[in-house]
PDB file of C-alpha atoms in Angstrom:
ATOM      1  CA  MET A  11      17.996 -48.808   9.771  1.00  0.00           C
ATOM      2  CA  ARG A  12      14.724 -47.123  10.326  1.00  0.00           C
ATOM      3  CA  THR A  13      12.848 -45.022   7.767  1.00  0.00           C
ATOM      4  CA  GLY A  14      12.023 -41.417   8.609  1.00  0.00           C
ATOM      5  CA  GLN A  15       8.339 -40.535   8.864  1.00  0.00           C
ATOM      6  CA  ASP A  16       8.451 -37.409   6.697  1.00  0.00           C
ATOM      7  CA  HIS A  17      10.435 -38.339   3.611  1.00  0.00           C
ATOM      8  CA  GLY A  18      10.928 -42.087   3.702  1.00  0.00           C
ATOM      9  CA  VAL A  19      14.666 -41.553   4.189  1.00  0.00           C
ATOM     10  CA  ALA A  20      16.578 -44.250   6.014  1.00  0.00           C
ATOM     11  CA  LEU A  21      17.925 -42.886   9.297  1.00  0.00           C
ATOM     12  CA  PRO A  22      20.239 -44.614  11.710  1.00  0.00           C
ATOM     13  CA  ARG A  23      18.467 -45.815  14.842  1.00  0.00           C
ATOM     14  CA  ASP A  24      20.380 -43.478  17.176  1.00  0.00           C
ATOM     15  CA  ARG A  25      19.673 -40.440  14.930  1.00  0.00           C
ATOM     16  CA  ALA A  26      15.906 -41.084  14.808  1.00  0.00           C
ATOM     17  CA  SER A  27      15.548 -41.198  18.580  1.00  0.00           C
ATOM     18  CA  SER A  28      17.808 -38.246  19.303  1.00  0.00           C
ATOM     19  CA  VAL A  29      15.821 -35.368  17.778  1.00  0.00           C
ATOM     20  CA  SER A  30      16.731 -32.249  19.700  1.00  0.00           C
ATOM     21  CA  PRO A  31      14.058 -30.095  21.368  1.00  0.00           C
ATOM     22  CA  THR A  32      15.051 -27.250  19.070  1.00  0.00           C
ATOM     23  CA  ASP A  33      14.190 -29.358  16.039  1.00  0.00           C
ATOM     24  CA  ARG A  34      10.745 -29.917  17.519  1.00  0.00           C
ATOM     25  CA  ILE A  35      10.100 -26.359  18.720  1.00  0.00           C
ATOM     26  CA  LEU A  36      11.145 -24.450  15.601  1.00  0.00           C
ATOM     27  CA  PRO A  37       8.413 -25.860  13.324  1.00  0.00           C
ATOM     28  CA  LEU A  38       5.779 -25.194  16.000  1.00  0.00           C
ATOM     29  CA  ALA A  39       7.055 -21.663  16.434  1.00  0.00           C
ATOM     30  CA  GLY A  40       6.874 -21.145  12.672  1.00  0.00           C
ATOM     31  CA  VAL A  41       3.265 -22.341  12.573  1.00  0.00           C
ATOM     32  CA  ALA A  42       2.346 -20.142  15.541  1.00  0.00           C
ATOM     33  CA  LEU A  43       4.015 -17.157  13.898  1.00  0.00           C
ATOM     34  CA  GLY A  44       2.197 -17.921  10.655  1.00  0.00           C
ATOM     35  CA  VAL A  45      -1.122 -17.874  12.506  1.00  0.00           C
ATOM     36  CA  LEU A  46      -0.415 -14.772  14.572  1.00  0.00           C
ATOM     37  CA  MET A  47       1.004 -12.509  11.851  1.00  0.00           C
ATOM     38  CA  PRO A  48      -2.184 -12.216   9.743  1.00  0.00           C
ATOM     39  CA  CYS A  49      -4.207 -11.601  12.904  1.00  0.00           C
ATOM     40  CA  LEU A  50      -1.819  -8.858  13.990  1.00  0.00           C
ATOM     41  CA  VAL A  51      -1.740  -7.200  10.564  1.00  0.00           C
ATOM     42  CA  SER A  52      -5.533  -7.357  10.309  1.00  0.00           C
ATOM     43  CA  SER A  53      -5.901  -5.832  13.766  1.00  0.00           C
ATOM     44  CA  LEU A  54      -3.531  -2.978  12.905  1.00  0.00           C
ATOM     45  CA  ASN A  55      -5.373  -2.307   9.639  1.00  0.00           C
ATOM     46  CA  GLU A  56      -8.737  -2.203  11.430  1.00  0.00           C
ATOM     47  CA  ARG A  57      -7.350   0.181  14.054  1.00  0.00           C
ATOM     48  CA  ALA A  58      -5.991   2.519  11.381  1.00  0.00           C
ATOM     49  CA  ARG A  59      -9.301   2.443   9.502  1.00  0.00           C
ATOM     50  CA  TRP A  60     -11.235   3.186  12.706  1.00  0.00           C
ATOM     51  CA  ARG A  61      -8.971   6.146  13.481  1.00  0.00           C
ATOM     52  CA  ARG A  62      -9.485   7.564   9.981  1.00  0.00           C
ATOM     53  CA  GLN A  63     -13.252   7.227  10.350  1.00  0.00           C
ATOM     54  CA  GLN A  64     -13.171   8.927  13.744  1.00  0.00           C
ATOM     55  CA  SER A  65     -11.088  11.758  12.309  1.00  0.00           C
ATOM     56  CA  VAL A  66     -13.564  12.290   9.465  1.00  0.00           C
ATOM     57  CA  ARG A  67     -16.471  12.096  11.888  1.00  0.00           C
ATOM     58  CA  TRP A  68     -14.945  14.756  14.161  1.00  0.00           C
ATOM     59  CA  ASP A  69     -14.195  16.948  11.154  1.00  0.00           C
ATOM     60  CA  GLU A  70     -17.875  16.820  10.196  1.00  0.00           C
ATOM     61  CA  HIS A  71     -18.953  17.680  13.755  1.00  0.00           C
ATOM     62  CA  ARG A  72     -16.430  20.519  13.914  1.00  0.00           C
ATOM     63  CA  LEU A  73     -17.640  21.946  10.598  1.00  0.00           C
ATOM     64  CA  THR A  74     -21.264  21.793  11.772  1.00  0.00           C
ATOM     65  CA  ALA A  75     -20.355  23.490  15.054  1.00  0.00           C
ATOM     66  CA  TYR A  76     -18.457  26.262  13.252  1.00  0.00           C
ATOM     67  CA  ALA A  77     -21.386  26.853  10.901  1.00  0.00           C
ATOM     68  CA  GLU A  78     -23.866  27.022  13.795  1.00  0.00           C
ATOM     69  CA  TYR A  79     -21.565  29.399  15.694  1.00  0.00           C
ATOM     70  CA  ALA A  80     -21.157  31.674  12.673  1.00  0.00           C
ATOM     71  CA  HIS A  81     -24.923  31.770  12.192  1.00  0.00           C
ATOM     72  CA  ALA A  82     -25.477  32.489  15.900  1.00  0.00           C
ATOM     73  CA  VAL A  83     -23.012  35.391  15.815  1.00  0.00           C
ATOM     74  CA  LYS A  84     -24.151  36.797  12.465  1.00  0.00           C
ATOM     75  CA  GLU A  85     -27.839  37.041  13.315  1.00  0.00           C
ATOM     76  CA  PRO A  86     -27.597  39.280  16.415  1.00  0.00           C
ATOM     77  CA  ALA A  87     -24.786  41.291  14.827  1.00  0.00           C
ATOM     78  CA  ALA A  88     -27.064  42.119  11.902  1.00  0.00           C
ATOM     79  CA  ARG A  89     -29.844  43.143  14.308  1.00  0.00           C
ATOM     80  CA  TYR A  90     -27.464  45.322  16.330  1.00  0.00           C
ATOM     81  CA  HIS A  91     -26.316  46.974  13.120  1.00  0.00           C
ATOM     82  CA  MET A  92     -29.924  47.690  12.108  1.00  0.00           C
ATOM     83  CA  ILE A  93     -30.670  49.191  15.526  1.00  0.00           C
ATOM     84  CA  ALA A  94     -27.529  51.344  15.326  1.00  0.00           C
ATOM     85  CA  ALA A  95     -28.498  52.493  11.826  1.00  0.00           C
ATOM     86  CA  ALA A  96     -31.989  53.388  13.047  1.00  0.00           C
ATOM     87  CA  ARG A  97     -30.477  55.554  15.790  1.00  0.00           C
ATOM     88  CA  GLY A  98     -28.139  57.221  13.328  1.00  0.00           C
ATOM     89  CA  LEU A  99     -25.008  55.637  14.781  1.00  0.00           C
ATOM     90  CA  ALA A 100     -24.153  53.616  11.678  1.00  0.00           C
ATOM     91  CA  SER A 101     -25.071  53.702   8.036  1.00  0.00           C
ATOM     92  CA  GLY A 102     -26.715  50.659   6.612  1.00  0.00           C
ATOM     93  CA  PRO A 103     -29.105  49.586   3.912  1.00  0.00           C
ATOM     94  CA  MET A 104     -31.908  48.723   6.343  1.00  0.00           C
ATOM     95  CA  GLU A 105     -33.031  50.599   9.348  1.00  0.00           C
ATOM     96  CA  LEU A 106     -34.813  48.798  12.127  1.00  0.00           C
ATOM     97  CA  GLN A 107     -37.049  50.584  14.530  1.00  0.00           C
ATOM     98  CA  PRO A 108     -36.189  49.090  17.945  1.00  0.00           C
ATOM     99  CA  THR A 109     -39.498  47.628  19.003  1.00  0.00           C
ATOM    100  CA  PRO A 110     -39.663  44.853  21.612  1.00  0.00           C
ATOM    101  CA  GLU A 111     -40.983  42.336  19.054  1.00  0.00           C
ATOM    102  CA  LYS A 112     -38.094  42.860  16.669  1.00  0.00           C
ATOM    103  CA  ILE A 113     -35.412  42.880  19.361  1.00  0.00           C
ATOM    104  CA  THR A 114     -36.508  39.625  20.997  1.00  0.00           C
ATOM    105  CA  SER A 115     -37.427  37.706  17.841  1.00  0.00           C
TER     106      SER A 115
END
């Protein structure tokens, strides 16, 4: 009788030499799976975090663009209203005399 390498258990000679390929592959597959799973989970977590950051970043850019657009629309609209009020076409608190300096500035 021969002793097994792992547990010191006495195995018959024919049993020790006839280890099936499945008995050899399954532990290796378990180790490989144990190595790959944390890498996969970490990769998925990083991807999700990156997507959240990109979403927040685009939200900030969108908010800035909306604010700039609103300012760009509001400024000439206020000038047009002042010009219309100066010509008597609209009532407003401030009248603007349509001079070239005020229209282009």
